[in-house]
Amino acid sequence: MDQFTINLLFVGASFALYIGIAIWARAGSTSEFYAAGRGVHPVTNGMATAADWMSAASFISMAGLIAFTGYDNSSFLMGWTGGYVLLALLLAPYLRKFGKFTVSEFIGDRFYSPTARIVAVICLIVASTTYVIGQMTGVGVAFGRFLEVSNTAGLLIGACVVFAYAVFGGMKGVTYTQVAQYVVLIMAYTIPAIFISLQLTGNPIPALGLFGDHVASGEPLLAKLDAIVRELGFNEYTAHHADTLNMVLFTLSLMIGTAGLPHVIMRFFTVPKVSDARWSAGWALVFIALLYLTAPAVGAMARLNITDMMWPNGTNSEAVSVEQIENDARYDWMATWQKTGLLDWEDKNGDGKIQYYNDKNAEMQAKAEENGWQGNELTKFNRDILVLANPEIANLPSWVIGLVAAGGLAAALSTAAGLLLAISSAVSHDLIKGSINPNISEKGELLSARVAMAVAIAVATYLGLNPPGFAAQTVALAFGLAAASIFPALMMGIFTKVNNKGAVAGMIAGLLVTLIYIFLHKGWFFIPGTNSFTDADPLLGTIKSTSFGAVGAMVNFAVAYFVSKSTDAIPAEI
């Protein structure tokens, strides 16, 4: 059986399972659509939350970004995991205790203001839509490879599948679908990692293998990797090279952005009791840790494998030949990924070899001139393909490659569904029922939620065709927006006595300053070519657009505090 057929079997079987569960658990009321009837067990909710949380950014993109940068990109791991601890301890139990369906409803009631609720809806839609772009980017990468179609076709197919089970199932259907997706994605992530760790280090636990010895050379794995990347002119893998201020702000932005993400917070409205919200947060951390402890090993081992493939006889010998790439079965993955447009190479100097090195490094330029090289010939390697290509690079069995296909799609689709639910509930429950038409029937509210979700899918698909970065980078922008707008409002709503005018002013200020900073660097409304700055040369010192959310949050807190102090006191009943 060929690889394409195996991929279809794994992906088809998993999709049949998801859609079957969505039909079985379809929402028949607004309570089931928004909060799954508040009857989800904490362990089940923890697993569903983990699937909701571990998106295309975590599954597909994060290890790729770590692999090609090393230690400096460990901020993704620290920020996302640390943020979940904040969410579990500071927000989830209190929000569940308040007893509302949505984040915007909490903000509107706590700050006794319909305006606060509408502003919260706008903040939520902006952050969630940006986040969905990252998921749809991942969907396009995964579908494009495993159905052997273009990235664009893959994205359109994925959008149709999300529409099929998210629109009809609501929170109840999505919850149980996400449990199945968690099982698929964690198996798909850890099984290849175990195989590769055994190959390279002899240790079946990837997180331990990372700090073990490389079997072939007898050296520590990370020391071996450091030596190889240095020889090719890249930064040392385990050392800190980036700007420390930007790294701290980026980690903080991811942390507080995590704690302000509406689609994750919504999961804690689905459990029966406040204590269950605490327990489900604890279980979610356990399930998340299984992937996050494995990711650094996946990144490092994949980087070592890729380098070995490009320099099969060592970095001081000949590079891989074009003939070997075209005829050796171990290199079939390169031709397959080339079809997606996410991987490419070019024999620039016509020597029949593909030299992979850092041609921007001064020492390597001297070596290149000496050897007659004319630049890095691995001209394109999209970071988002690394995890999906990893089993093929390591020459693992066909069924493992098929499993990874199903896992990558499960990760992207589960989070996309959760985000679309957050958007649709904000529009139907908070905007239409809360402000425009309070007397709308339950049937009309459900219909408006589904229409809102369909529109959100269409917008996200369109923007996903030209994303402002790799999946994890696009998601980081969404975290920055959530950090600057929603997180401060929730914290002030729970722990301070800020009034409604302060909360509204703070949210608007935080969102606008962060959104403008992002658009200045990524293009207005993410339209290519409309940016005035780049993350390589930012507007404010060394602060990149992905790190600005922490600054936006400080602006939010400061504006809310000063406006609240200079306006009316909070009513006694509030």
JSON list of N, CA, C and O in Angstrom, two decimals, residues 93-110:
[
{"chain": "A", "resi": 93, "resn": "PRO", "atom": "N", "xyz": [-11.27, 29.57, 38.19]},
{"chain": "A", "resi": 93, "resn": "PRO", "atom": "CA", "xyz": [-12.27, 29.31, 39.24]},
{"chain": "A", "resi": 93, "resn": "PRO", "atom": "C", "xyz": [-13.21, 30.49, 39.47]},
{"chain": "A", "resi": 93, "resn": "PRO", "atom": "O", "xyz": [-14.41, 30.30, 39.68]},
{"chain": "A", "resi": 94, "resn": "TYR", "atom": "N", "xyz": [-12.67, 31.70, 39.42]},
{"chain": "A", "resi": 94, "resn": "TYR", "atom": "CA", "xyz": [-13.48, 32.89, 39.70]},
{"chain": "A", "resi": 94, "resn": "TYR", "atom": "C", "xyz": [-14.50, 33.15, 38.59]},
{"chain": "A", "resi": 94, "resn": "TYR", "atom": "O", "xyz": [-15.64, 33.54, 38.84]},
{"chain": "A", "resi": 95, "resn": "LEU", "atom": "N", "xyz": [-14.07, 32.90, 37.36]},
{"chain": "A", "resi": 95, "resn": "LEU", "atom": "CA", "xyz": [-14.99, 33.11, 36.23]},
{"chain": "A", "resi": 95, "resn": "LEU", "atom": "C", "xyz": [-16.11, 32.07, 36.26]},
{"chain": "A", "resi": 95, "resn": "LEU", "atom": "O", "xyz": [-17.27, 32.38, 35.96]},
{"chain": "A", "resi": 96, "resn": "ARG", "atom": "N", "xyz": [-15.77, 30.82, 36.60]},
{"chain": "A", "resi": 96, "resn": "ARG", "atom": "CA", "xyz": [-16.81, 29.78, 36.71]},
{"chain": "A", "resi": 96, "resn": "ARG", "atom": "C", "xyz": [-17.79, 30.11, 37.84]},
{"chain": "A", "resi": 96, "resn": "ARG", "atom": "O", "xyz": [-19.00, 29.93, 37.70]},
{"chain": "A", "resi": 97, "resn": "LYS", "atom": "N", "xyz": [-17.26, 30.65, 38.93]},
{"chain": "A", "resi": 97, "resn": "LYS", "atom": "CA", "xyz": [-18.10, 31.01, 40.08]},
{"chain": "A", "resi": 97, "resn": "LYS", "atom": "C", "xyz": [-19.10, 32.10, 39.72]},
{"chain": "A", "resi": 97, "resn": "LYS", "atom": "O", "xyz": [-20.22, 32.14, 40.23]},
{"chain": "A", "resi": 98, "resn": "PHE", "atom": "N", "xyz": [-18.69, 32.98, 38.81]},
{"chain": "A", "resi": 98, "resn": "PHE", "atom": "CA", "xyz": [-19.57, 34.09, 38.40]},
{"chain": "A", "resi": 98, "resn": "PHE", "atom": "C", "xyz": [-20.79, 33.57, 37.65]},
{"chain": "A", "resi": 98, "resn": "PHE", "atom": "O", "xyz": [-21.85, 34.20, 37.62]},
{"chain": "A", "resi": 99, "resn": "GLY", "atom": "N", "xyz": [-20.65, 32.40, 36.98]},
{"chain": "A", "resi": 99, "resn": "GLY", "atom": "CA", "xyz": [-21.80, 31.69, 36.42]},
{"chain": "A", "resi": 99, "resn": "GLY", "atom": "C", "xyz": [-22.30, 32.16, 35.07]},
{"chain": "A", "resi": 99, "resn": "GLY", "atom": "O", "xyz": [-23.46, 31.89, 34.72]},
{"chain": "A", "resi": 100, "resn": "LYS", "atom": "N", "xyz": [-21.47, 32.84, 34.27]},
{"chain": "A", "resi": 100, "resn": "LYS", "atom": "CA", "xyz": [-21.91, 33.30, 32.96]},
{"chain": "A", "resi": 100, "resn": "LYS", "atom": "C", "xyz": [-21.43, 32.36, 31.85]},
{"chain": "A", "resi": 100, "resn": "LYS", "atom": "O", "xyz": [-20.61, 31.47, 32.07]},
{"chain": "A", "resi": 101, "resn": "PHE", "atom": "N", "xyz": [-21.93, 32.59, 30.63]},
{"chain": "A", "resi": 101, "resn": "PHE", "atom": "CA", "xyz": [-21.57, 31.73, 29.49]},
{"chain": "A", "resi": 101, "resn": "PHE", "atom": "C", "xyz": [-20.26, 32.15, 28.82]},
{"chain": "A", "resi": 101, "resn": "PHE", "atom": "O", "xyz": [-19.52, 31.33, 28.32]},
{"chain": "A", "resi": 102, "resn": "THR", "atom": "N", "xyz": [-20.00, 33.48, 28.77]},
{"chain": "A", "resi": 102, "resn": "THR", "atom": "CA", "xyz": [-18.89, 33.97, 27.96]},
{"chain": "A", "resi": 102, "resn": "THR", "atom": "C", "xyz": [-18.05, 34.98, 28.73]},
{"chain": "A", "resi": 102, "resn": "THR", "atom": "O", "xyz": [-18.49, 35.56, 29.73]},
{"chain": "A", "resi": 103, "resn": "VAL", "atom": "N", "xyz": [-16.85, 35.23, 28.24]},
{"chain": "A", "resi": 103, "resn": "VAL", "atom": "CA", "xyz": [-15.94, 36.22, 28.82]},
{"chain": "A", "resi": 103, "resn": "VAL", "atom": "C", "xyz": [-16.54, 37.62, 28.72]},
{"chain": "A", "resi": 103, "resn": "VAL", "atom": "O", "xyz": [-16.49, 38.40, 29.68]},
{"chain": "A", "resi": 104, "resn": "SER", "atom": "N", "xyz": [-17.12, 37.94, 27.58]},
{"chain": "A", "resi": 104, "resn": "SER", "atom": "CA", "xyz": [-17.70, 39.27, 27.38]},
{"chain": "A", "resi": 104, "resn": "SER", "atom": "C", "xyz": [-18.86, 39.52, 28.33]},
{"chain": "A", "resi": 104, "resn": "SER", "atom": "O", "xyz": [-19.05, 40.64, 28.82]},
{"chain": "A", "resi": 105, "resn": "GLU", "atom": "N", "xyz": [-19.63, 38.46, 28.60]},
{"chain": "A", "resi": 105, "resn": "GLU", "atom": "CA", "xyz": [-20.77, 38.59, 29.52]},
{"chain": "A", "resi": 105, "resn": "GLU", "atom": "C", "xyz": [-20.27, 38.90, 30.93]},
{"chain": "A", "resi": 105, "resn": "GLU", "atom": "O", "xyz": [-20.84, 39.72, 31.65]},
{"chain": "A", "resi": 106, "resn": "PHE", "atom": "N", "xyz": [-19.17, 38.24, 31.34]},
{"chain": "A", "resi": 106, "resn": "PHE", "atom": "CA", "xyz": [-18.57, 38.53, 32.65]},
{"chain": "A", "resi": 106, "resn": "PHE", "atom": "C", "xyz": [-18.14, 39.99, 32.72]},
{"chain": "A", "resi": 106, "resn": "PHE", "atom": "O", "xyz": [-18.43, 40.70, 33.69]},
{"chain": "A", "resi": 107, "resn": "ILE", "atom": "N", "xyz": [-17.43, 40.46, 31.69]},
{"chain": "A", "resi": 107, "resn": "ILE", "atom": "CA", "xyz": [-16.91, 41.83, 31.69]},
{"chain": "A", "resi": 107, "resn": "ILE", "atom": "C", "xyz": [-18.07, 42.83, 31.71]},
{"chain": "A", "resi": 107, "resn": "ILE", "atom": "O", "xyz": [-18.05, 43.83, 32.44]},
{"chain": "A", "resi": 108, "resn": "GLY", "atom": "N", "xyz": [-19.12, 42.57, 30.90]},
{"chain": "A", "resi": 108, "resn": "GLY", "atom": "CA", "xyz": [-20.28, 43.47, 30.86]},
{"chain": "A", "resi": 108, "resn": "GLY", "atom": "C", "xyz": [-20.98, 43.57, 32.20]},
{"chain": "A", "resi": 108, "resn": "GLY", "atom": "O", "xyz": [-21.34, 44.67, 32.65]},
{"chain": "A", "resi": 109, "resn": "ASP", "atom": "N", "xyz": [-21.19, 42.41, 32.89]},
{"chain": "A", "resi": 109, "resn": "ASP", "atom": "CA", "xyz": [-21.89, 42.42, 34.18]},
{"chain": "A", "resi": 109, "resn": "ASP", "atom": "C", "xyz": [-21.01, 42.97, 35.30]},
{"chain": "A", "resi": 109, "resn": "ASP", "atom": "O", "xyz": [-21.47, 43.74, 36.14]},
{"chain": "A", "resi": 110, "resn": "ARG", "atom": "N", "xyz": [-19.75, 42.56, 35.32]},
{"chain": "A", "resi": 110, "resn": "ARG", "atom": "CA", "xyz": [-18.85, 43.01, 36.40]},
{"chain": "A", "resi": 110, "resn": "ARG", "atom": "C", "xyz": [-18.64, 44.52, 36.34]},
{"chain": "A", "resi": 110, "resn": "ARG", "atom": "O", "xyz": [-18.57, 45.20, 37.37]}
]
